[in-house]
Coordinates of C-alpha atoms and ligand atoms in Angstrom, one line a residue:
M1364 CA -28.7 -24.5 -6.4
G1365 CA -28.9 -20.7 -6.5
R1366 CA -26.8 -18.5 -8.8
S1367 CA -23.2 -17.9 -7.9
L1368 CA -22.3 -14.5 -6.6
L1369 CA -20.3 -13.8 -9.8
E1370 CA -23.4 -14.4 -11.8
E1371 CA -25.3 -12.2 -9.5
M1372 CA -22.7 -9.5 -10.0
V1373 CA -23.0 -9.7 -13.8
E1374 CA -26.7 -9.3 -13.4
L1375 CA -26.1 -6.4 -11.1
A1376 CA -23.9 -4.7 -13.6
K1377 CA -26.9 -4.8 -16.1
E1378 CA -29.2 -3.4 -13.4
T1379 CA -27.1 -0.3 -13.1
M1380 CA -28.9 0.9 -16.3
A1381 CA -25.9 2.6 -17.8
D1382 CA -26.7 4.5 -20.9
N1383 CA -23.9 2.8 -22.8
V1384 CA -21.1 0.4 -22.4
K1385 CA -17.5 0.9 -23.4
I1386 CA -14.9 -1.9 -23.4
C1387 CA -11.6 -0.3 -22.6
D1388 CA -8.3 -1.3 -24.3
G1389 CA -5.8 1.0 -22.6
S1390 CA -4.8 2.7 -25.9
A1391 CA -3.4 6.2 -26.3
K1392 CA -6.5 7.0 -28.4
E1393 CA -8.8 5.9 -25.6
F1394 CA -6.8 8.1 -23.1
E1395 CA -7.1 11.1 -25.4
E1396 CA -10.9 10.6 -25.8
L1397 CA -11.4 10.3 -22.1
T1398 CA -9.4 13.4 -21.3
Q1399 CA -11.2 15.4 -24.0
K1400 CA -14.5 14.4 -22.5
M1401 CA -13.4 15.2 -19.0
L1402 CA -11.9 18.5 -20.0
A1403 CA -15.2 19.4 -21.6
D1404 CA -17.1 18.3 -18.5
R1405 CA -14.7 20.4 -16.3
A1406 CA -13.8 17.2 -14.5
L1407 CA -10.1 17.8 -15.5
I1408 CA -8.0 20.9 -15.9
A1409 CA -5.0 20.7 -18.3
L1410 CA -1.8 21.9 -16.6
N1411 CA 0.9 24.0 -18.2
P1412 CA 1.8 22.1 -21.4
K1413 CA 5.3 23.6 -21.5
T1414 CA 6.4 22.7 -17.9
Y1415 CA 3.9 19.8 -17.2
P1416 CA 3.2 18.2 -20.6
G1417 CA 0.4 15.6 -20.5
C1418 CA -0.6 16.6 -17.0
F1419 CA -4.1 17.1 -15.6
L1420 CA -5.6 18.2 -12.3
H1421 CA -8.8 16.6 -11.0
R1422 CA -10.6 18.0 -8.0
S1423 CA -12.7 15.4 -6.1
A1424 CA -15.8 16.1 -4.1
P1425 CA -14.5 17.7 -0.9
H1426 CA -16.0 14.9 1.3
D1427 CA -14.4 12.2 -0.8
V1428 CA -10.7 12.5 -0.3
A1429 CA -9.5 9.3 1.5
R1430 CA -10.0 5.6 2.1
T1431 CA -13.0 5.0 4.3
E1432 CA -12.2 2.1 6.5
K1433 CA -15.4 2.2 8.5
V1434 CA -17.5 1.2 5.4
T1435 CA -15.0 -1.3 4.1
F1436 CA -16.2 -4.8 4.7
I1437 CA -14.9 -8.4 4.3
C1438 CA -17.9 -10.5 3.6
T1439 CA -17.1 -14.2 4.4
R1440 CA -19.7 -16.8 5.2
K1441 CA -18.2 -17.2 8.6
K1442 CA -17.5 -14.1 10.6
D1443 CA -14.5 -15.6 12.2
D1444 CA -12.9 -15.9 8.8
A1445 CA -12.8 -12.1 8.5
G1446 CA -11.4 -12.0 12.0
P1447 CA -11.3 -9.4 14.8
T1448 CA -9.6 -6.6 12.8
N1449 CA -12.0 -6.4 9.9
N1450 CA -15.5 -5.1 9.5
W1451 CA -17.7 -8.0 8.6
M1452 CA -21.0 -8.5 6.9
D1453 CA -22.8 -11.6 5.8
P1454 CA -22.3 -12.0 2.0
K1455 CA -26.1 -12.4 1.4
E1456 CA -27.0 -9.3 3.3
A1457 CA -24.1 -7.4 1.7
G1458 CA -25.2 -8.6 -1.8
E1459 CA -28.7 -7.5 -1.2
K1460 CA -27.6 -4.1 0.1
M1461 CA -25.4 -3.6 -2.9
T1462 CA -28.1 -4.7 -5.4
S1463 CA -30.4 -2.1 -4.1
L1464 CA -27.7 0.6 -4.1
F1465 CA -26.4 -0.3 -7.6
R1466 CA -29.9 -0.5 -9.2
G1467 CA -30.1 2.4 -11.6
S1468 CA -26.8 3.9 -10.3
M1469 CA -25.3 4.4 -13.8
R1470 CA -28.4 5.8 -15.4
G1471 CA -27.2 8.7 -17.7
R1472 CA -23.6 7.5 -17.5
T1473 CA -21.3 5.3 -19.5
M1474 CA -20.2 2.0 -18.0
Y1475 CA -16.5 1.4 -18.7
V1476 CA -15.3 -2.2 -18.6
V1477 CA -11.6 -2.4 -17.9
P1478 CA -9.8 -5.8 -18.3
F1479 CA -6.3 -5.8 -16.8
S1480 CA -3.4 -7.8 -15.5
M1481 CA -1.9 -7.2 -12.1
G1482 CA 1.8 -8.0 -12.5
P1483 CA 3.9 -8.3 -15.7
V1484 CA 1.6 -9.6 -18.5
N1485 CA 3.8 -12.7 -19.1
S1486 CA 4.4 -13.6 -15.5
R1487 CA 2.9 -16.8 -14.0
F1488 CA 2.5 -14.9 -10.8
S1489 CA 0.2 -12.3 -12.4
R1490 CA -3.6 -12.2 -12.0
L1491 CA -6.2 -11.0 -14.4
G1492 CA -8.9 -8.7 -13.2
I1493 CA -11.8 -6.7 -14.5
E1494 CA -13.3 -3.5 -13.2
I1495 CA -16.6 -2.1 -14.3
T1496 CA -17.0 1.5 -13.4
D1497 CA -18.9 4.6 -14.2
S1498 CA -16.0 6.9 -13.4
P1499 CA -13.8 8.1 -16.3
Y1500 CA -11.3 9.4 -13.7
V1501 CA -11.0 5.8 -12.5
V1502 CA -10.3 4.6 -16.1
L1503 CA -7.6 7.3 -16.6
N1504 CA -5.9 6.3 -13.4
M1505 CA -6.0 2.6 -14.4
H1506 CA -4.2 3.5 -17.6
Y1507 CA -1.2 4.2 -15.4
L1508 CA -1.7 1.9 -12.4
V1509 CA -2.4 -1.5 -14.1
R1510 CA -1.7 -3.1 -17.4
I1511 CA -4.9 -3.0 -19.4
I1512 CA -5.2 -6.0 -21.7
P1513 CA -7.5 -7.0 -24.5
A1514 CA -10.9 -8.2 -23.2
T1515 CA -10.5 -11.4 -25.2
R1516 CA -7.6 -12.5 -22.9
L1517 CA -10.0 -13.0 -20.1
S1518 CA -11.7 -15.9 -21.9
S1519 CA -8.4 -17.9 -21.6
E1520 CA -8.8 -17.7 -17.8
E1521 CA -11.1 -19.8 -15.6
P1522 CA -13.8 -17.3 -14.6
K1523 CA -13.3 -18.1 -10.9
D1524 CA -9.6 -17.0 -11.2
I1525 CA -10.5 -13.5 -12.4
M1526 CA -10.8 -10.8 -9.9
Y1527 CA -14.1 -9.1 -10.6
G1528 CA -15.0 -5.6 -9.4
L1529 CA -18.0 -3.4 -9.8
H1530 CA -17.7 0.3 -9.0
S1531 CA -20.1 3.2 -9.2
L1532 CA -19.8 6.7 -7.9
G1533 CA -23.5 6.5 -7.0
D1534 CA -24.5 9.9 -5.7
L1535 CA -21.2 10.2 -3.7
S1536 CA -23.1 10.5 -0.4
P1537 CA -21.1 9.1 2.5
E1538 CA -24.2 7.4 3.9
K1539 CA -24.5 5.3 0.8
R1540 CA -20.8 4.5 0.5
F1541 CA -19.7 0.8 0.9
I1542 CA -16.6 -1.1 -0.2
M1543 CA -17.6 -4.8 0.0
H1544 CA -15.1 -7.6 -0.5
F1545 CA -16.3 -11.1 -1.2
P1546 CA -13.0 -13.0 -1.1
E1547 CA -14.7 -16.4 -1.3
T1548 CA -15.9 -15.5 -4.8
N1549 CA -13.1 -13.2 -5.8
T1550 CA -15.3 -10.2 -6.2
V1551 CA -15.6 -6.6 -4.9
A1552 CA -18.4 -4.1 -5.1
S1553 CA -17.8 -0.5 -4.3
I1554 CA -20.2 2.4 -4.4
G1555 CA -20.3 6.0 -3.3
S1556 CA -16.7 7.1 -3.7
G1557 CA -14.3 8.1 -6.5
Y1558 CA -11.3 8.2 -4.2
G1559 CA -8.3 6.0 -5.3
G1560 CA -8.2 3.4 -2.5
N1561 CA -12.0 3.0 -2.6
A1562 CA -12.5 3.2 -6.4
L1563 CA -9.3 2.0 -8.1
L1564 CA -10.1 -1.6 -7.3
G1565 CA -6.8 -3.0 -8.6
K1566 CA -4.9 -1.4 -5.8
K1567 CA -5.9 -2.2 -2.2
C1568 CA -9.1 -4.2 -3.0
F1569 CA -7.6 -6.7 -5.5
A1570 CA -3.9 -6.5 -4.9
L1571 CA -4.1 -6.8 -1.2
R1572 CA -7.5 -7.9 0.2
L1573 CA -8.5 -10.4 -2.5
A1574 CA -4.9 -11.4 -3.2
S1575 CA -4.0 -12.0 0.4
Y1576 CA -6.9 -14.5 0.6
I1577 CA -5.8 -16.2 -2.7
G1578 CA -2.2 -16.2 -1.5
R1579 CA -3.2 -18.0 1.7
D1580 CA -4.8 -20.8 -0.3
E1581 CA -2.0 -21.0 -2.8
G1582 CA 1.0 -20.5 -0.6
W1583 CA 2.2 -17.0 -1.4
L1584 CA 1.9 -13.5 0.2
A1585 CA 0.3 -10.3 -0.9
E1586 CA 2.0 -7.5 1.0
H1587 CA 1.8 -3.8 1.6
M1588 CA 5.5 -3.4 0.9
M1589 CA 7.8 -1.3 -1.2
V1590 CA 10.7 -3.1 -2.9
L1591 CA 14.0 -1.6 -3.8
G1592 CA 17.3 -2.9 -5.1
L1593 CA 20.5 -1.5 -3.5
E1594 CA 23.4 -1.5 -5.9
D1595 CA 26.8 -1.2 -4.3
I1596 CA 30.2 -0.2 -5.5
S1597 CA 30.9 -3.7 -7.0
G1598 CA 27.6 -3.6 -9.0
R1599 CA 26.0 -6.2 -6.7
I1600 CA 22.2 -5.5 -6.2
T1601 CA 20.6 -6.6 -2.9
Y1602 CA 16.8 -6.5 -3.0
I1603 CA 15.0 -5.3 0.1
A1604 CA 11.2 -5.2 0.8
G1605 CA 9.7 -2.9 3.4
A1606 CA 6.3 -2.7 5.1
F1607 CA 5.5 0.6 6.8
P1608 CA 2.2 1.9 8.0
S1609 CA 0.9 4.9 6.1
A1610 CA 2.8 8.2 6.3
C1611 CA 6.0 6.5 7.6
G1612 CA 8.2 7.1 4.5
K1613 CA 7.8 4.0 2.4
T1614 CA 7.5 5.7 -1.0
N1615 CA 10.5 8.0 -0.2
L1616 CA 12.7 5.1 0.9
S1617 CA 11.9 3.1 -2.3
M1618 CA 13.2 6.0 -4.4
L1619 CA 16.0 7.2 -2.2
A1620 CA 18.5 9.3 -4.2
S1621 CA 21.9 8.1 -2.9
E1622 CA 24.6 10.6 -2.2
L1623 CA 26.9 7.8 -1.1
P1624 CA 29.5 7.3 -3.9
G1625 CA 29.1 4.0 -5.7
Y1626 CA 25.6 3.3 -4.2
K1627 CA 22.3 3.5 -6.0
V1628 CA 18.7 2.6 -5.1
W1629 CA 16.6 1.0 -7.8
T1630 CA 12.8 1.2 -7.3
V1631 CA 10.8 -2.0 -7.9
S1632 CA 7.7 -1.0 -6.1
D1633 CA 6.6 1.9 -3.9
D1634 CA 3.6 0.3 -2.2
L1635 CA 2.7 -3.3 -3.0
C1636 CA 4.3 -6.6 -3.7
W1637 CA 3.4 -10.2 -4.2
L1638 CA 5.9 -12.7 -2.8
H1639 CA 6.4 -16.2 -4.0
V1640 CA 8.6 -19.0 -2.8
G1641 CA 11.1 -19.8 -5.6
A1642 CA 12.6 -23.2 -6.5
D1643 CA 15.8 -21.8 -5.1
G1644 CA 14.3 -21.5 -1.6
R1645 CA 14.3 -17.7 -1.8
L1646 CA 11.3 -15.3 -1.7
W1647 CA 10.7 -13.6 -5.1
A1648 CA 8.8 -10.3 -5.4
I1649 CA 6.7 -8.9 -8.2
N1650 CA 5.0 -5.5 -8.2
P1651 CA 1.3 -6.0 -9.2
E1652 CA 1.1 -2.4 -10.2
S1653 CA 2.6 -0.4 -13.1
G1654 CA 2.4 3.1 -11.7
F1655 CA 2.4 5.2 -8.6
F1656 CA -0.6 6.6 -6.7
A1657 CA 1.2 8.5 -4.0
V1658 CA 0.8 11.4 -1.6
A1659 CA 1.9 14.8 -2.9
P1660 CA 2.4 16.9 0.2
G1661 CA 5.9 16.5 1.7
T1662 CA 7.3 15.4 -1.7
G1663 CA 10.1 17.8 -2.5
P1664 CA 13.7 18.1 -3.6
A1665 CA 15.1 17.0 -0.3
T1666 CA 12.6 14.2 0.5
N1667 CA 12.1 12.6 -2.9
P1668 CA 13.7 14.2 -6.0
N1669 CA 13.0 11.0 -8.1
M1670 CA 9.3 11.3 -7.5
L1671 CA 9.3 15.0 -8.3
A1672 CA 11.0 14.1 -11.7
A1673 CA 8.5 11.3 -12.3
V1674 CA 5.5 13.6 -12.1
K1675 CA 6.8 16.3 -14.5
R1676 CA 4.8 14.8 -17.4
N1677 CA 1.9 12.4 -18.1
T1678 CA 0.6 12.7 -14.6
I1679 CA -2.9 13.0 -13.1
F1680 CA -2.9 15.2 -10.0
T1681 CA -5.7 15.1 -7.6
N1682 CA -6.6 17.8 -5.0
I1683 CA -3.3 19.7 -5.3
A1684 CA -3.2 23.5 -5.3
L1685 CA -2.8 25.4 -8.6
T1686 CA -0.4 28.3 -9.3
P1687 CA -1.3 31.2 -11.7
A1688 CA 1.1 29.6 -14.2
N1689 CA -1.1 26.5 -14.2
E1690 CA 1.5 24.4 -12.4
P1691 CA 0.8 22.1 -9.4
W1692 CA 1.8 23.2 -5.9
W1693 CA 1.7 21.5 -2.5
E1694 CA 3.1 22.0 0.9
G1695 CA 6.7 20.7 0.9
I1696 CA 7.2 21.0 -2.9
G1697 CA 10.3 23.1 -2.2
T1698 CA 9.1 26.5 -3.4
E1699 CA 7.3 29.3 -1.7
A1700 CA 3.6 29.5 -2.3
P1701 CA 3.2 32.0 -5.1
E1702 CA 0.7 34.9 -5.0
G1703 CA -2.6 34.0 -6.6
L1704 CA -2.5 30.4 -5.6
V1705 CA -5.8 28.5 -5.9
D1706 CA -6.5 25.8 -3.2
W1707 CA -7.4 22.2 -3.8
Q1708 CA -11.1 23.1 -3.9
G1709 CA -10.5 25.8 -6.6
R1710 CA -10.8 28.8 -4.3
P1711 CA -8.3 31.6 -3.9
W1712 CA -6.0 30.3 -1.1
D1713 CA -6.7 32.4 2.0
K1714 CA -3.9 30.7 4.0
S1715 CA -6.3 29.6 6.7
G1716 CA -5.5 25.9 6.0
P1717 CA -3.3 23.9 3.7
A1718 CA -3.5 24.9 0.0
A1719 CA -3.2 21.3 -1.2
H1720 CA -5.3 18.6 0.6
P1721 CA -3.0 16.7 3.0
N1722 CA -4.0 13.5 1.0
A1723 CA -3.5 15.1 -2.4
R1724 CA -2.2 12.6 -4.8
F1725 CA -0.4 12.1 -8.1
T1726 CA -0.8 9.1 -10.5
A1727 CA 2.1 8.5 -12.8
P1728 CA 3.5 5.6 -14.9
F1729 CA 6.2 3.6 -13.2
H1730 CA 8.8 3.9 -15.8
Q1731 CA 8.8 7.7 -15.6
C1732 CA 10.6 7.5 -12.3
P1733 CA 14.4 8.0 -12.9
S1734 CA 15.1 5.2 -10.3
A1735 CA 12.7 2.7 -11.8
S1736 CA 14.4 -0.7 -11.8
P1737 CA 14.9 -2.3 -15.2
E1738 CA 14.2 -5.6 -13.4
A1739 CA 10.7 -4.5 -12.3
D1740 CA 9.0 -6.2 -15.3
K1741 CA 10.9 -9.5 -15.0
P1742 CA 8.2 -12.3 -15.0
N1743 CA 9.8 -14.1 -12.0
G1744 CA 10.4 -10.9 -10.1
V1745 CA 13.4 -10.1 -7.9
P1746 CA 14.9 -12.2 -5.1
I1747 CA 14.3 -10.6 -1.7
S1748 CA 17.3 -10.8 0.8
A1749 CA 15.8 -8.6 3.5
I1750 CA 12.4 -7.5 4.8
I1751 CA 12.1 -4.3 6.9
F1752 CA 9.1 -3.7 9.1
G1753 CA 8.9 0.0 9.9
G1754 CA 7.1 1.7 12.7
R1755 CA 6.7 5.3 13.9
R1756 CA 7.6 5.4 17.6
A1757 CA 8.9 8.3 19.7
D1758 CA 10.5 6.0 22.3
T1759 CA 11.1 2.4 23.2
V1760 CA 11.9 1.1 19.7
P1761 CA 15.4 2.0 18.5
L1762 CA 16.4 3.0 15.0
L1763 CA 17.3 -0.4 13.6
F1764 CA 17.5 -4.0 14.8
E1765 CA 17.4 -7.4 13.3
A1766 CA 15.3 -10.4 14.1
F1767 CA 17.0 -13.6 15.3
D1768 CA 15.1 -15.7 12.7
W1769 CA 12.0 -15.7 10.5
Q1770 CA 9.6 -16.5 13.3
H1771 CA 11.0 -13.7 15.5
G1772 CA 10.8 -11.5 12.4
M1773 CA 7.1 -12.2 12.0
F1774 CA 6.7 -11.3 15.7
L1775 CA 8.3 -7.9 14.9
G1776 CA 6.0 -7.5 11.9
L1777 CA 3.0 -8.3 14.1
S1778 CA 4.1 -5.7 16.6
I1779 CA 4.7 -2.7 14.4
A1780 CA 2.8 0.4 15.3
S1781 CA 2.7 4.1 14.5
E1782 CA 2.4 6.6 17.2
T1783 CA 0.9 10.1 16.7
T1784 CA 2.8 13.2 17.8
A1785 CA 1.6 16.6 18.9
A1786 CA 2.4 18.0 15.5
T1787 CA 0.0 15.7 13.7
T1788 CA -3.0 15.2 16.0
G1789 CA -2.7 17.2 19.2
E1790 CA -2.6 14.0 21.2
I1791 CA 0.8 12.5 22.0
G1792 CA 1.5 8.9 22.2
V1793 CA -1.7 7.4 20.6
L1794 CA -0.4 4.0 19.5
R1795 CA -2.0 2.3 16.6
R1796 CA -0.8 -1.3 16.1
D1797 CA -0.7 -2.1 12.4
P1798 CA 0.4 -5.7 12.0
F1799 CA 2.6 -6.0 8.9
A1800 CA 1.2 -2.6 7.8
M1801 CA -1.7 -4.7 6.7
L1802 CA -4.4 -3.8 9.3
P1803 CA -6.8 -2.3 6.8
F1804 CA -5.8 -4.5 3.9
T1805 CA -5.9 -8.2 5.0
G1806 CA -8.8 -10.0 3.3
Y1807 CA -9.1 -12.7 6.0
N1808 CA -8.4 -13.3 9.7
M1809 CA -5.2 -11.5 10.8
A1810 CA -4.4 -14.3 13.2
D1811 CA -4.6 -16.8 10.3
S1812 CA -2.3 -14.5 8.3
V1813 CA 0.3 -14.9 10.9
R1814 CA 0.0 -18.7 10.6
H1815 CA 0.3 -18.4 6.9
R1816 CA 3.4 -16.3 7.1
L1817 CA 5.0 -18.9 9.4
E1818 CA 4.1 -21.6 6.9
V1819 CA 5.6 -19.7 4.0
G1820 CA 8.7 -19.1 6.0
A1821 CA 9.0 -22.8 6.7
K1822 CA 9.3 -23.4 2.9
L1823 CA 12.2 -21.0 2.5
S1824 CA 15.7 -22.6 2.7
R1825 CA 17.2 -19.1 2.2
P1826 CA 14.8 -16.8 4.0
P1827 CA 15.3 -13.1 4.0
K1828 CA 16.7 -11.5 7.1
V1829 CA 14.1 -9.4 8.9
F1830 CA 14.7 -6.0 10.3
H1831 CA 12.7 -3.5 12.4
L1832 CA 13.3 0.2 11.5
N1833 CA 12.1 3.2 13.4
L1834 CA 13.2 6.5 11.8
F1835 CA 11.2 8.5 14.3
A1836 CA 12.8 7.8 17.6
Q1837 CA 13.3 11.0 19.7
D1838 CA 15.4 12.1 22.6
D1839 CA 13.9 13.5 25.8
E1840 CA 13.5 16.9 24.2
G1841 CA 11.5 15.6 21.3
K1842 CA 14.3 15.9 18.8
Y1843 CA 14.6 13.2 16.2
L1844 CA 17.7 11.0 16.9
W1845 CA 18.2 10.1 13.2
P1846 CA 18.5 12.7 10.5
G1847 CA 16.6 10.5 8.0
F1848 CA 16.2 11.2 4.3
K1849 CA 19.5 11.0 2.4
E1850 CA 21.2 9.5 5.5
N1851 CA 18.9 6.5 5.2
I1852 CA 21.3 5.1 2.5
R1853 CA 23.6 4.2 5.3
L1854 CA 20.9 2.0 6.9
L1855 CA 20.3 0.3 3.6
K1856 CA 24.0 -0.3 3.1
Y1857 CA 24.2 -1.8 6.6
I1858 CA 21.3 -4.1 5.9
A1859 CA 22.9 -5.3 2.7
E1860 CA 26.2 -5.9 4.5
R1861 CA 24.4 -7.9 7.1
V1862 CA 22.7 -10.0 4.4
H1863 CA 26.1 -10.8 2.9
G1864 CA 27.7 -11.4 6.3
E1865 CA 30.1 -8.5 6.0
V1866 CA 29.4 -6.7 9.3
S1867 CA 28.8 -7.9 12.8
A1868 CA 25.9 -7.0 15.1
K1869 CA 25.4 -7.0 18.8
E1870 CA 23.1 -9.4 20.5
T1871 CA 20.5 -7.8 22.8
P1872 CA 17.3 -9.0 24.3
I1873 CA 15.2 -7.3 21.6
G1874 CA 17.3 -8.6 18.6
L1875 CA 20.6 -7.9 16.8
V1876 CA 21.6 -4.3 17.0
P1877 CA 24.1 -2.5 14.7
N1878 CA 27.4 -1.5 16.2
G1879 CA 28.4 2.1 16.0
Y1880 CA 25.0 3.8 15.9
G1881 CA 24.8 4.6 19.6
I1882 CA 21.7 2.5 20.0
Q1883 CA 20.4 2.3 23.6
I1884 CA 17.8 -0.1 24.8
D1885 CA 15.7 1.3 27.7
E1886 CA 14.7 -1.7 29.8
A1887 CA 11.9 0.1 31.7
Q1888 CA 10.3 1.2 28.4
W1889 CA 10.5 -2.4 27.0
E1890 CA 8.8 -3.7 30.2
K1891 CA 5.9 -1.4 29.4
E1892 CA 6.0 -2.5 25.8
A1893 CA 5.7 -6.1 26.7
V1894 CA 2.5 -5.4 28.6
L1895 CA 1.1 -3.5 25.6
L1896 CA 2.0 -6.5 23.5
D1897 CA 0.1 -8.8 25.8
T1898 CA -3.0 -6.7 25.0
H1899 CA -2.2 -6.6 21.3
L1900 CA -1.8 -10.3 21.0
E1901 CA -4.9 -10.9 23.1
S1902 CA -6.9 -8.7 20.7
L1903 CA -6.1 -10.9 17.8
G1904 CA -8.1 -13.8 19.3
N1905 CA -7.5 -17.5 19.9
R1906 CA -6.5 -18.3 16.3
L1907 CA -3.2 -16.5 16.8
P1908 CA -0.4 -19.0 16.6
E1909 CA 1.0 -20.0 19.9
E1910 CA 4.5 -19.2 18.5
M1911 CA 3.7 -15.5 18.8
W1912 CA 3.0 -15.9 22.6
E1913 CA 6.2 -17.9 22.8
E1914 CA 8.1 -15.0 21.2
L1915 CA 6.7 -12.6 23.7
A1916 CA 7.7 -15.0 26.6
E1917 CA 11.2 -15.3 25.0
L1918 CA 11.6 -11.5 25.0
R1919 CA 10.8 -11.4 28.7
K1920 CA 13.2 -14.2 29.4
R1921 CA 16.0 -12.5 27.4
F1922 CA 15.6 -9.4 29.6
G1923 CA 15.7 -11.8 32.6
W1924 CA 12.3 -10.8 33.9
Y1925 CA 11.4 -14.4 34.6
Ligands
OXD2554 C1 -2.5 3.8 1.2 C2 -2.1 4.1 -0.1 O1 -3.5 4.3 1.7 O2 -1.0 3.6 -0.6 O3 -1.8 3.0 1.9 O4 -2.7 4.9 -0.8
MN2555 MN1 -0.3 2.0 0.6

């Protein structure tokens, strides 16, 4: 029998020919040494120590600023196991390609070995991982985003249970950039990018793509969901998870600063969660991460004051603009751009484009956020009473409605979409379906993931209620119907009251709609939507559970179309 892929990956790590190897321990001393080295190499700029203590700016290569889905692959032996929504490559072919790209790729560099836990260190739901990288920027980010553990802890784990990742910046050329996932052997190989989602393997690669595959086999779910706890006047906390496609307000909602007297939002996660079926028949969530890696532009005092407070110290900023006082600046921060601003590429800002890159980021430790939930590190997680699937639609889909049951809720999750507007792309109404907000993050066949969600639901004696939220519905003049931001607390309050059976809802063909919000359902638009959903379901192939087609037929029946 040939060598296992894992053995081949270890061999591959040796072949990178790194000058030296450093086993990381996550200590403050290590952080200090790395920042000193990066400051000397001009890979970091120290920000104003009085106003932004412990903060640094990193500028990436200008062509390496976002996740690259085109070169992200799921390499399963059978193509059908990756499914119609993923790029696929045969694992042998992918392995060979990566071997040749990694050979000598770390020459002249240090190889950092970072052992870590995803999830609270003492939780039975956590997973151990190891990332080998030649990027000190990656290591710094990992100090905040995952819990780095002593390397010796890895030996207490079955090697096959460890998520193993090899990353190299390579020469950063887009033609030689690949993010290869091998879910059947729990490994990832990524080369050619230093950008977060491509290079911080703990985040999307491990915590979603590999973990979703593991969760399918073990009966749990890895989701692209924020988690918050809504505390009400009586002190009762209702935990709500929410999956929204990118740029649909997930992070802001998870940290909402409530102005409703007696109500408070506690943040458990702003991006990811792992959901397990508890002995009590409820779904329990942990946050596999321990920090935030979030988009800066648009974060300001009105949209997310908690995040602004979280990034005032010990934060790594990437691709933001810099003021003459050595402070970070981005569009939407809430202050006028000062004279003498330097743009994200280090040039004097000439106002011809944005000063900060639209995908500029900050990386900060979780507990710096004033709304961080004290329950976030609980080994068993928090019990989820409601799940929100969020979309971005100008018409058809109203502000808020509730699924009739879990299966209908999964149909809503399968259908979520975000629609571009003239303001963002110049093209109106381009609809991108993003099932469960997991389109780029599911490590196996999306249709099988629907079956798995139905199976998990069948094990829940107290399933969460499922809601669909669309904060972006517009009137005929293109004006948003819902003010959003601080008003969203009223929607969370409504959801919690539905969970506890304290308010009624109106039954309509699309689901249960809140009373008193002036919600209208436009039948003609829904007739078109049903046709679009035919195409969407079709596109997921014949492994899609029949139940989803039944849900679509039921929708038509409830409208009385046949
Ligand atoms: C994303 C992110 O791309 O969280 O979804 O960075
Ligand atoms: Mn995300």
